[in-house]
Tab-separated table of N, CA, C and O in Angstrom:
chain	number	residue	atom	x	y	z
T	1	MET	N	12.437	-10.875	-10.657
T	1	MET	CA	12.742	-9.671	-10.962
T	1	MET	C	11.826	-8.707	-9.887
T	1	MET	O	10.630	-9.197	-9.584
T	2	ASP	N	12.526	-7.950	-8.865
T	2	ASP	CA	11.807	-7.371	-7.971
T	2	ASP	C	11.363	-6.097	-8.234
T	2	ASP	O	12.052	-5.389	-9.312
T	3	VAL	N	10.101	-5.891	-8.224
T	3	VAL	CA	9.624	-4.585	-8.756
T	3	VAL	C	9.152	-3.864	-7.444
T	3	VAL	O	8.725	-4.408	-6.440
T	4	PRO	N	9.754	-2.504	-7.654
T	4	PRO	CA	9.317	-1.825	-6.082
T	4	PRO	C	7.690	-1.305	-6.346
T	4	PRO	O	7.063	-1.314	-7.114
T	5	VAL	N	6.890	-1.248	-5.130
T	5	VAL	CA	5.684	-1.248	-4.812
T	5	VAL	C	5.800	0.163	-3.886
T	5	VAL	O	5.596	-0.051	-2.575
T	6	PRO	N	5.503	1.418	-4.483
T	6	PRO	CA	4.933	2.276	-3.562
T	6	PRO	C	3.883	2.347	-2.656
T	6	PRO	O	2.723	1.594	-3.005
T	7	VAL	N	3.923	2.705	-1.473
T	7	VAL	CA	2.566	2.809	-0.407
T	7	VAL	C	1.801	4.011	-0.983
T	7	VAL	O	2.406	5.200	-0.933
T	8	ILE	N	0.472	3.599	-1.029
T	8	ILE	CA	-0.182	4.652	-1.410
T	8	ILE	C	-1.408	4.814	-0.164
T	8	ILE	O	-1.932	3.652	0.153
T	9	ARG	N	-1.415	5.777	0.060
T	9	ARG	CA	-2.722	5.933	1.089
T	9	ARG	C	-3.643	6.912	0.580
T	9	ARG	O	-3.508	7.913	0.151
T	10	LEU	N	-4.943	6.591	0.443
T	10	LEU	CA	-6.035	7.193	0.313
T	10	LEU	C	-6.531	8.149	1.336
T	10	LEU	O	-6.632	7.947	2.706
T	11	PRO	N	-6.932	9.335	1.137
T	11	PRO	CA	-7.295	10.439	2.025
T	11	PRO	C	-8.760	9.883	2.637
T	11	PRO	O	-9.306	9.158	2.224
T	12	ARG	N	-8.706	10.401	4.011
T	12	ARG	CA	-9.993	10.288	4.998
T	12	ARG	C	-11.285	10.569	4.027
T	12	ARG	O	-11.139	11.868	3.401
T	13	GLY	N	-12.424	9.711	4.167
T	13	GLY	CA	-13.431	10.291	3.375
T	13	GLY	C	-14.392	11.543	4.540
T	13	GLY	O	-13.535	11.854	5.562
T	14	PRO	N	-15.275	11.712	3.857
T	14	PRO	CA	-15.738	13.069	4.392
T	14	PRO	C	-16.275	12.525	5.912
T	14	PRO	O	-16.702	13.522	6.484
T	15	ASP	N	-16.852	11.384	6.323
T	15	ASP	CA	-17.119	10.939	7.536
T	15	ASP	C	-16.197	10.882	8.583
T	15	ASP	O	-16.330	10.398	9.808
T	16	GLY	N	-14.978	11.163	7.872
T	16	GLY	CA	-13.800	10.779	9.069
T	16	GLY	C	-13.456	9.463	9.221
T	16	GLY	O	-12.323	9.130	10.105
T	17	ILE	N	-14.029	8.366	8.893
T	17	ILE	CA	-13.484	6.959	9.121
T	17	ILE	C	-13.523	6.253	7.760
T	17	ILE	O	-12.248	5.898	7.731
T	18	SER	N	-13.764	6.533	6.628
T	18	SER	CA	-13.489	5.619	5.773
T	18	SER	C	-12.823	6.444	4.546
T	18	SER	O	-12.439	7.504	5.101
T	19	ARG	N	-12.358	5.709	3.649
T	19	ARG	CA	-11.353	6.379	2.594
T	19	ARG	C	-12.112	6.605	1.523
T	19	ARG	O	-12.685	5.836	0.987
T	20	GLY	N	-11.795	7.793	0.844
T	20	GLY	CA	-12.317	8.371	-0.364
T	20	GLY	C	-12.274	10.019	-0.570
T	20	GLY	O	-11.418	10.651	0.274
T	21	PHE	N	-13.145	10.495	-1.223
T	21	PHE	CA	-13.272	12.021	-1.613
T	21	PHE	C	-14.692	12.308	-1.020
T	21	PHE	O	-15.743	11.949	-0.960
T	22	ASP	N	-14.488	13.826	-0.378
T	22	ASP	CA	-15.810	14.449	-0.069
T	22	ASP	C	-15.832	15.344	-1.688
T	22	ASP	O	-15.029	15.830	-2.061
T	23	LEU	N	-17.371	14.924	-2.204
T	23	LEU	CA	-17.345	15.766	-3.484
T	23	LEU	C	-17.169	17.192	-3.400
T	23	LEU	O	-17.190	17.862	-4.424
T	24	ASN	N	-17.414	18.084	-2.224
T	24	ASN	CA	-17.110	19.247	-2.166
T	24	ASN	C	-15.821	19.720	-1.639
T	24	ASN	O	-15.403	20.936	-1.460
T	25	SER	N	-14.682	18.919	-1.416
T	25	SER	CA	-13.400	19.435	-1.304
T	25	SER	C	-12.830	19.817	-2.285
T	25	SER	O	-13.149	19.598	-3.532
T	26	LEU	N	-11.664	20.704	-1.702
T	26	LEU	CA	-11.056	21.406	-2.864
T	26	LEU	C	-10.151	20.489	-3.532
T	26	LEU	O	-9.757	20.433	-4.747
T	27	ARG	N	-9.705	19.292	-2.994
T	27	ARG	CA	-8.756	17.774	-3.660
T	27	ARG	C	-9.695	17.378	-4.756
T	27	ARG	O	-9.165	17.013	-5.532
T	28	TYR	N	-11.045	17.195	-4.549
T	28	TYR	CA	-11.842	16.512	-5.357
T	28	TYR	C	-12.141	17.522	-6.369
T	28	TYR	O	-11.835	17.419	-7.768
T	29	GLN	N	-12.384	18.914	-6.069
T	29	GLN	CA	-12.435	19.815	-7.154
T	29	GLN	C	-11.461	19.888	-8.051
T	29	GLN	O	-11.439	20.200	-9.134
T	30	ALA	N	-10.066	19.866	-7.715
T	30	ALA	CA	-8.747	19.856	-8.402
T	30	ALA	C	-8.850	18.866	-9.568
T	30	ALA	O	-7.852	19.169	-10.259
T	31	LEU	N	-9.426	17.873	-9.110
T	31	LEU	CA	-9.635	16.542	-10.068
T	31	LEU	C	-10.062	17.314	-11.388
T	31	LEU	O	-9.789	16.654	-12.580
T	32	GLY	N	-10.797	18.081	-11.361
T	32	GLY	CA	-11.640	18.820	-12.553
T	32	GLY	C	-12.413	17.603	-13.472
T	32	GLY	O	-12.848	17.769	-14.574
T	33	LEU	N	-12.982	16.794	-12.462
T	33	LEU	CA	-14.306	15.874	-13.095
T	33	LEU	C	-15.253	16.736	-13.503
T	33	LEU	O	-16.018	17.249	-12.497
T	34	LYS	N	-15.804	16.650	-14.696
T	34	LYS	CA	-17.135	17.597	-15.044
T	34	LYS	C	-18.131	16.953	-15.313
T	34	LYS	O	-19.512	17.465	-14.626
T	35	ASP	N	-18.281	15.408	-15.615
T	35	ASP	CA	-19.581	14.665	-15.772
T	35	ASP	C	-19.190	13.543	-15.177
T	35	ASP	O	-18.501	13.282	-14.641
T	36	CYS	N	-20.616	12.837	-15.149
T	36	CYS	CA	-20.807	11.527	-14.520
T	36	CYS	C	-19.897	10.428	-15.173
T	36	CYS	O	-19.308	9.486	-14.569
T	37	LYS	N	-19.889	10.792	-16.536
T	37	LYS	CA	-19.074	9.739	-16.915
T	37	LYS	C	-17.521	9.442	-16.677
T	37	LYS	O	-16.590	8.596	-16.470
T	38	GLU	N	-17.059	11.020	-16.680
T	38	GLU	CA	-15.987	10.760	-15.957
T	38	GLU	C	-15.549	10.775	-14.975
T	38	GLU	O	-14.416	9.920	-14.430
T	39	LEU	N	-16.333	10.808	-13.898
T	39	LEU	CA	-16.564	10.087	-12.260
T	39	LEU	C	-16.502	8.708	-12.461
T	39	LEU	O	-15.627	8.324	-11.401
T	40	LYS	N	-17.391	8.250	-13.361
T	40	LYS	CA	-17.412	7.033	-13.325
T	40	LYS	C	-16.406	6.120	-13.606
T	40	LYS	O	-15.675	5.254	-13.369
T	41	GLN	N	-15.505	6.652	-14.826
T	41	GLN	CA	-14.238	6.317	-15.039
T	41	GLN	C	-13.079	6.525	-14.280
T	41	GLN	O	-12.349	5.577	-13.985
T	42	GLU	N	-13.159	7.612	-13.590
T	42	GLU	CA	-11.977	7.837	-12.543
T	42	GLU	C	-12.361	6.990	-11.124
T	42	GLU	O	-11.452	6.233	-10.761
T	43	GLN	N	-13.609	6.316	-10.695
T	43	GLN	CA	-13.918	5.637	-9.662
T	43	GLN	C	-13.378	3.956	-9.906
T	43	GLN	O	-12.768	3.503	-9.407
T	44	LYS	N	-13.716	3.990	-11.333
T	44	LYS	CA	-13.327	2.460	-11.976
T	44	LYS	C	-11.839	2.371	-11.850
T	44	LYS	O	-10.954	1.261	-11.498
T	45	ALA	N	-10.939	3.357	-12.229
T	45	ALA	CA	-9.795	3.394	-12.284
T	45	ALA	C	-8.928	3.181	-10.838
T	45	ALA	O	-8.131	2.442	-10.737
T	46	ARG	N	-9.549	3.782	-9.746
T	46	ARG	CA	-9.272	3.684	-8.476
T	46	ARG	C	-9.818	2.322	-7.967
T	46	ARG	O	-8.899	1.714	-7.177
T	47	THR	N	-10.818	1.862	-8.389
T	47	THR	CA	-11.219	0.648	-8.038
T	47	THR	C	-10.092	-0.468	-8.505
T	47	THR	O	-9.616	-1.517	-7.736
T	48	VAL	N	-9.831	-0.413	-9.790
T	48	VAL	CA	-8.773	-1.316	-10.463
T	48	VAL	C	-7.376	-1.111	-9.613
T	48	VAL	O	-6.841	-2.445	-9.020
T	49	MET	N	-7.108	-0.051	-9.329
T	49	MET	CA	-5.819	0.073	-8.631
T	49	MET	C	-5.668	-0.529	-6.934
T	49	MET	O	-4.787	-1.073	-6.577
T	50	ARG	N	-6.748	-0.191	-6.427
T	50	ARG	CA	-7.094	-0.654	-4.943
T	50	ARG	C	-7.177	-2.139	-4.820
T	50	ARG	O	-6.400	-2.731	-4.182
T	51	GLU	N	-7.679	-2.935	-5.781
T	51	GLU	CA	-7.660	-4.478	-5.965
T	51	GLU	C	-6.322	-4.964	-6.002
T	51	GLU	O	-6.072	-6.210	-5.583
T	52	GLN	N	-5.825	-4.293	-7.073
T	52	GLN	CA	-4.497	-4.934	-7.230
T	52	GLN	C	-3.433	-4.619	-6.039
T	52	GLN	O	-2.422	-5.181	-5.963
T	53	TYR	N	-3.497	-3.495	-5.572
T	53	TYR	CA	-2.763	-3.441	-4.280
T	53	TYR	C	-2.907	-4.601	-3.299
T	53	TYR	O	-2.139	-4.844	-2.657
T	54	LEU	N	-4.211	-4.473	-2.868
T	54	LEU	CA	-4.783	-5.528	-2.308
T	54	LEU	C	-4.388	-6.953	-2.486
T	54	LEU	O	-3.612	-7.779	-1.577
T	55	ARG	N	-4.278	-7.374	-3.698
T	55	ARG	CA	-3.788	-8.516	-4.371
T	55	ARG	C	-2.133	-8.669	-4.107
T	55	ARG	O	-1.752	-9.540	-3.609
T	56	SER	N	-1.619	-7.477	-4.074
T	56	SER	CA	-0.185	-7.611	-3.841
T	56	SER	C	0.147	-7.945	-2.585
T	56	SER	O	1.274	-8.360	-2.125
T	57	LEU	N	-0.481	-7.535	-1.412
T	57	LEU	CA	-0.365	-7.493	-0.193
T	57	LEU	C	-0.630	-9.117	0.049
T	57	LEU	O	0.051	-9.694	0.888
T	58	LEU	N	-1.753	-9.778	-0.582
T	58	LEU	CA	-1.900	-11.000	-0.458
T	58	LEU	C	-0.747	-12.281	-0.906
T	58	LEU	O	-0.277	-12.873	-0.273
T	59	ALA	N	0.001	-11.445	-1.706
T	59	ALA	CA	0.940	-12.028	-2.509
T	59	ALA	C	2.124	-12.080	-1.723
T	59	ALA	O	3.179	-12.922	-1.925
T	60	MET	N	2.304	-11.109	-0.965
T	60	MET	CA	3.342	-11.082	0.252
T	60	MET	C	3.580	-11.931	1.077
T	60	MET	O	4.203	-12.107	2.023
T	61	ALA	N	2.345	-12.024	1.489
T	61	ALA	CA	2.181	-13.043	2.808
T	61	ALA	C	3.071	-14.226	2.675
T	61	ALA	O	2.984	-15.120	1.816
T	62	GLY	N	3.868	-14.596	3.861
T	62	GLY	CA	4.883	-15.283	4.157
T	62	GLY	C	6.260	-15.124	3.152
T	62	GLY	O	7.041	-16.196	3.096
T	63	GLN	N	6.100	-14.336	2.261
T	63	GLN	CA	7.381	-13.939	1.686
T	63	GLN	C	8.263	-13.011	2.212
T	63	GLN	O	8.141	-12.334	2.723
T	64	PRO	N	9.669	-13.127	1.736
T	64	PRO	CA	10.723	-12.203	2.274
T	64	PRO	C	10.595	-10.927	1.552
T	64	PRO	O	10.141	-11.183	0.138
T	65	VAL	N	10.425	-9.767	2.102
T	65	VAL	CA	10.431	-8.431	1.343
T	65	VAL	C	11.394	-7.529	1.755
T	65	VAL	O	11.709	-7.590	3.030
T	66	CYS	N	11.941	-6.860	0.918
T	66	CYS	CA	13.060	-5.818	1.360
T	66	CYS	C	12.424	-4.515	1.292
T	66	CYS	O	11.838	-4.012	0.465
T	67	PHE	N	12.670	-3.773	2.456
T	67	PHE	CA	11.840	-2.661	2.540
T	67	PHE	C	12.863	-1.329	2.424
T	67	PHE	O	13.908	-1.419	3.234
T	68	THR	N	12.534	-0.149	1.746
T	68	THR	CA	13.510	0.905	1.964
T	68	THR	C	12.980	1.811	2.838
T	68	THR	O	11.441	2.359	2.336
T	69	MET	N	13.443	2.142	3.812
T	69	MET	CA	12.830	2.976	4.723
T	69	MET	C	13.470	4.480	4.583
T	69	MET	O	14.315	4.851	3.846
T	70	TYR	N	13.226	5.594	5.460
T	70	TYR	CA	13.437	6.783	5.350
T	70	TYR	C	15.192	6.596	5.735
T	70	TYR	O	15.600	5.949	6.529
T	71	GLU	N	16.201	7.815	5.455
T	71	GLU	CA	17.375	7.930	5.969
T	71	GLU	C	18.170	6.637	5.299
T	71	GLU	O	19.048	5.983	5.649
T	72	LYS	N	17.694	6.085	4.144
T	72	LYS	CA	18.258	4.934	3.332
T	72	LYS	C	18.398	3.873	3.823
T	72	LYS	O	19.585	3.354	3.575
T	73	VAL	N	17.839	3.705	4.894
T	73	VAL	CA	17.989	2.209	5.753
T	73	VAL	C	16.964	1.280	4.684
T	73	VAL	O	16.122	1.515	4.637
T	74	THR	N	17.737	-0.057	4.367
T	74	THR	CA	16.863	-0.777	3.954
T	74	THR	C	16.877	-2.166	4.857
T	74	THR	O	18.060	-2.599	5.349
T	75	VAL	N	15.913	-2.772	5.251
T	75	VAL	CA	15.527	-3.807	5.828
T	75	VAL	C	14.890	-4.782	5.177
T	75	VAL	O	14.144	-4.678	4.325
T	76	THR	N	15.002	-6.134	5.626
T	76	THR	CA	14.553	-7.371	4.961
T	76	THR	C	13.660	-8.108	6.050
T	76	THR	O	13.979	-8.163	7.238
T	77	ALA	N	12.465	-8.623	5.627
T	77	ALA	CA	11.912	-9.163	6.783
T	77	ALA	C	11.035	-10.408	6.135
T	77	ALA	O	10.531	-9.987	4.703
T	78	CYS	N	10.077	-11.419	6.603
T	78	CYS	CA	9.172	-12.084	6.150
T	78	CYS	C	7.650	-11.302	6.289
T	78	CYS	O	7.396	-11.078	7.338
T	79	PHE	N	7.133	-11.088	5.232
T	79	PHE	CA	5.818	-10.336	5.567
T	79	PHE	C	4.687	-11.523	5.998
T	79	PHE	O	4.639	-12.455	5.541
T	80	GLY	N	3.876	-10.857	7.141
T	80	GLY	CA	3.184	-11.523	7.694
T	80	GLY	C	1.490	-10.947	7.469
T	80	GLY	O	0.616	-11.558	6.757
T	81	SER	N	1.305	-9.433	7.650
T	81	SER	CA	-0.082	-9.010	7.221
T	81	SER	C	0.090	-7.412	7.731
T	81	SER	O	1.139	-6.880	7.909
T	82	SER	N	-0.996	-7.034	7.238
T	82	SER	CA	-1.242	-5.375	7.559
T	82	SER	C	-2.744	-5.400	7.960
T	82	SER	O	-3.337	-6.197	8.476
T	83	ASP	N	-2.425	-4.397	8.903
T	83	ASP	CA	-3.966	-3.910	9.530
T	83	ASP	C	-5.199	-3.324	8.629
T	83	ASP	O	-4.525	-3.150	7.235
T	84	ILE	N	-6.321	-2.986	8.921
T	84	ILE	CA	-7.183	-2.628	8.350
T	84	ILE	C	-7.142	-1.474	7.517
T	84	ILE	O	-7.256	-1.428	6.337
T	85	ASP	N	-6.236	-0.315	8.048
T	85	ASP	CA	-6.174	0.688	7.601
T	85	ASP	C	-5.003	0.887	6.627
T	85	ASP	O	-4.556	1.818	6.311
T	86	ILE	N	-4.311	-0.402	6.651
T	86	ILE	CA	-2.607	-0.497	5.982
T	86	ILE	C	-2.215	0.886	6.890
T	86	ILE	O	-0.883	1.713	5.800
T	87	LEU	N	-1.770	0.823	7.683
T	87	LEU	CA	-1.106	1.719	8.371
T	87	LEU	C	0.325	1.021	8.980
T	87	LEU	O	1.297	1.730	9.652
T	88	ASN	N	0.120	-0.244	9.405
T	88	ASN	CA	1.148	-1.060	10.009
T	88	ASN	C	1.409	-2.459	9.216
T	88	ASN	O	0.189	-2.921	8.543
T	89	PHE	N	2.628	-2.820	8.966
T	89	PHE	CA	2.696	-4.340	8.580
T	89	PHE	C	3.719	-4.996	9.728
T	89	PHE	O	4.114	-4.673	10.413
T	90	GLN	N	2.912	-6.224	9.796
T	90	GLN	CA	3.630	-7.106	10.910
T	90	GLN	C	4.391	-8.015	10.054
T	90	GLN	O	3.985	-8.761	8.895
T	91	VAL	N	5.774	-8.176	10.252
T	91	VAL	CA	6.766	-8.883	9.829
T	91	VAL	C	7.374	-9.688	10.858
T	91	VAL	O	7.431	-9.581	11.975
T	92	SER	N	7.945	-10.739	10.255
T	92	SER	CA	8.829	-11.672	11.053
T	92	SER	C	10.234	-11.729	10.502
T	92	SER	O	10.514	-11.422	9.528
T	93	GLU	N	11.305	-12.146	11.547
T	93	GLU	CA	12.848	-11.977	11.212
T	93	GLU	C	13.491	-10.867	10.585
T	93	GLU	O	13.811	-10.880	9.307
T	94	LEU	N	12.753	-9.729	11.196
T	94	LEU	CA	13.207	-8.376	10.674
T	94	LEU	C	14.921	-8.199	10.575
T	94	LEU	O	15.446	-8.261	11.869
T	95	GLN	N	15.679	-8.093	9.347
T	95	GLN	CA	16.965	-8.262	9.666
T	95	GLN	C	17.342	-6.335	9.378
T	95	GLN	O	16.844	-5.844	8.276
T	96	THR	N	17.693	-6.078	10.620
T	96	THR	CA	18.095	-4.532	10.496
T	96	THR	C	19.603	-4.264	10.725
T	96	THR	O	20.133	-5.309	11.062
T	97	PRO	N	20.047	-3.174	10.408
T	97	PRO	CA	21.590	-2.700	10.374
T	97	PRO	C	22.246	-3.106	11.829
T	97	PRO	O	23.169	-3.362	12.098
T	98	LEU	N	20.795	-3.217	12.735
T	98	LEU	CA	21.413	-3.460	14.441
T	98	LEU	C	21.062	-4.969	14.791
T	98	LEU	O	21.782	-5.495	15.803
T	99	GLY	N	20.605	-5.586	13.945
T	99	GLY	CA	20.521	-7.043	14.356
T	99	GLY	C	19.243	-7.652	13.530
T	99	GLY	O	18.474	-6.742	12.920
T	100	VAL	N	18.768	-8.658	14.217
T	100	VAL	CA	17.614	-9.345	13.744
T	100	VAL	C	16.472	-9.305	14.809
T	100	VAL	O	16.639	-9.537	16.375
T	101	GLN	N	15.537	-8.688	14.512
T	101	GLN	CA	13.946	-8.893	15.338
T	101	GLN	C	13.046	-10.141	15.118
T	101	GLN	O	12.762	-10.076	14.175
T	102	ARG	N	12.650	-10.774	15.709
T	102	ARG	CA	12.074	-11.868	15.573
T	102	ARG	C	10.973	-11.727	15.326
T	102	ARG	O	10.377	-12.136	13.959
T	103	GLU	N	9.928	-10.394	15.798
T	103	GLU	CA	8.542	-10.273	15.389
T	103	GLU	C	8.530	-8.550	15.386
T	103	GLU	O	9.323	-7.991	16.338
T	104	ALA	N	8.109	-7.851	14.554
T	104	ALA	CA	8.258	-6.611	14.308
T	104	ALA	C	6.801	-5.868	13.354
T	104	ALA	O	6.370	-6.410	12.844
T	105	LEU	N	6.474	-4.533	13.954
T	105	LEU	CA	5.705	-3.775	13.509
T	105	LEU	C	6.128	-2.696	12.438
T	105	LEU	O	7.089	-2.042	13.389
T	106	LEU	N	6.174	-2.537	11.244
T	106	LEU	CA	6.656	-1.593	10.601
T	106	LEU	C	5.341	-0.356	10.423
T	106	LEU	O	4.593	-0.947	9.785
T	107	ARG	N	5.753	0.724	10.790
T	107	ARG	CA	4.997	1.771	10.493
T	107	ARG	C	4.860	1.979	8.736
T	107	ARG	O	5.994	2.665	8.136
T	108	CYS	N	3.948	2.092	7.903
T	108	CYS	CA	3.522	2.521	6.729
T	108	CYS	C	4.427	3.977	6.211
T	108	CYS	O	5.012	4.125	5.422
T	109	PRO	N	3.930	4.741	7.254
T	109	PRO	CA	4.400	6.331	6.956
T	109	PRO	C	6.123	6.216	6.892
T	109	PRO	O	6.431	7.204	6.355
T	110	ASP	N	6.497	5.253	7.436
T	110	ASP	CA	8.152	5.166	7.564
T	110	ASP	C	8.597	4.381	6.406
T	110	ASP	O	9.756	4.566	6.089
T	111	ILE	N	7.809	3.935	5.506
T	111	ILE	CA	8.333	2.903	4.460
T	111	ILE	C	8.167	4.020	3.317
T	111	ILE	O	7.182	4.358	2.738
T	112	ILE	N	9.339	4.036	2.514
T	112	ILE	CA	9.301	4.637	0.994
T	112	ILE	C	8.844	3.445	-0.036
T	112	ILE	O	7.919	4.030	-0.703
T	113	SER	N	9.201	2.643	-0.001
T	113	SER	CA	8.981	1.537	-1.265
T	113	SER	C	9.456	-0.003	-0.554
T	113	SER	O	10.090	-0.061	0.511
T	114	TYR	N	8.621	-0.986	-1.307
T	114	TYR	CA	9.228	-2.405	-0.845
T	114	TYR	C	9.348	-3.089	-2.331
T	114	TYR	O	8.680	-2.826	-3.139
T	115	THR	N	10.275	-4.284	-2.286
T	115	THR	CA	10.250	-5.129	-3.152
T	115	THR	C	9.689	-6.507	-2.989
T	115	THR	O	10.490	-6.894	-1.572
T	116	PHE	N	9.294	-7.578	-3.548
T	116	PHE	CA	9.281	-8.851	-3.250
T	116	PHE	C	9.295	-9.710	-4.655
T	116	PHE	O	8.936	-9.180	-5.678
T	117	GLN	N	9.837	-10.870	-4.200
T	117	GLN	CA	9.397	-11.754	-5.697
T	117	GLN	C	8.043	-12.502	-5.461
T	117	GLN	O	7.372	-12.908	-4.796
T	118	ILE	N	7.708	-12.218	-6.948
T	118	ILE	CA	6.204	-12.833	-7.311
T	118	ILE	C	6.423	-14.287	-7.376
T	118	ILE	O	7.100	-14.642	-8.207
T	119	SER	N	5.682	-15.121	-6.596
T	119	SER	CA	5.843	-16.633	-6.949
T	119	SER	C	5.056	-17.130	-7.923
T	119	SER	O	4.053	-16.426	-8.306
T	120	PRO	N	5.192	-18.067	-8.697
T	120	PRO	CA	4.538	-18.785	-9.544
T	120	PRO	C	2.879	-18.771	-9.340
T	120	PRO	O	2.098	-18.715	-10.214
T	121	GLN	N	2.714	-19.334	-8.193
T	121	GLN	CA	1.318	-19.602	-7.981
T	121	GLN	C	0.457	-18.513	-7.807
T	121	GLN	O	-0.878	-18.250	-8.204
T	122	HIS	N	1.148	-16.824	-7.675
T	122	HIS	CA	0.454	-15.698	-7.861
T	122	HIS	C	0.344	-15.015	-9.117
T	122	HIS	O	-0.254	-13.870	-9.280
T	123	THR	N	1.111	-15.645	-10.019
T	123	THR	CA	1.361	-15.106	-11.491
T	123	THR	C	0.218	-15.880	-12.444
T	123	THR	O	-0.195	-15.190	-13.569
T	124	GLY	N	-0.100	-16.891	-12.139
T	124	GLY	CA	-1.304	-17.793	-12.788
T	124	GLY	C	-0.582	-18.520	-14.203
T	124	GLY	O	-1.236	-19.186	-14.753
T	125	THR	N	0.879	-18.689	-13.735
T	125	THR	CA	1.372	-19.580	-14.697
T	125	THR	C	1.823	-20.623	-13.890
T	125	THR	O	1.779	-20.831	-12.647
């Protein structure tokens, strides 16, 4: 079964390099976290989601992936890798409405969602 995977981008951290939240930012304050226990639960949830997303990228390596882009364009390619900031995906055999590109970079901001088949070796069965 194909499962759509939305592209999630964490905001830049207070140092401008890392990803995360500035505890004094309006965005962080909007979360409404009052105590340390709530903060730890929120951080744990984010950690789990980040790990699952990174594992999904690992599972995609070498697999055919269907990307839905803006303007309702759908392209298919063999996923290669992502850069460290997950801003670009390197793909092979990119099948577009205009033809096939042997190698390409897809900009993540242009991707709405993507789907791929999970192989048995990645499901633990």
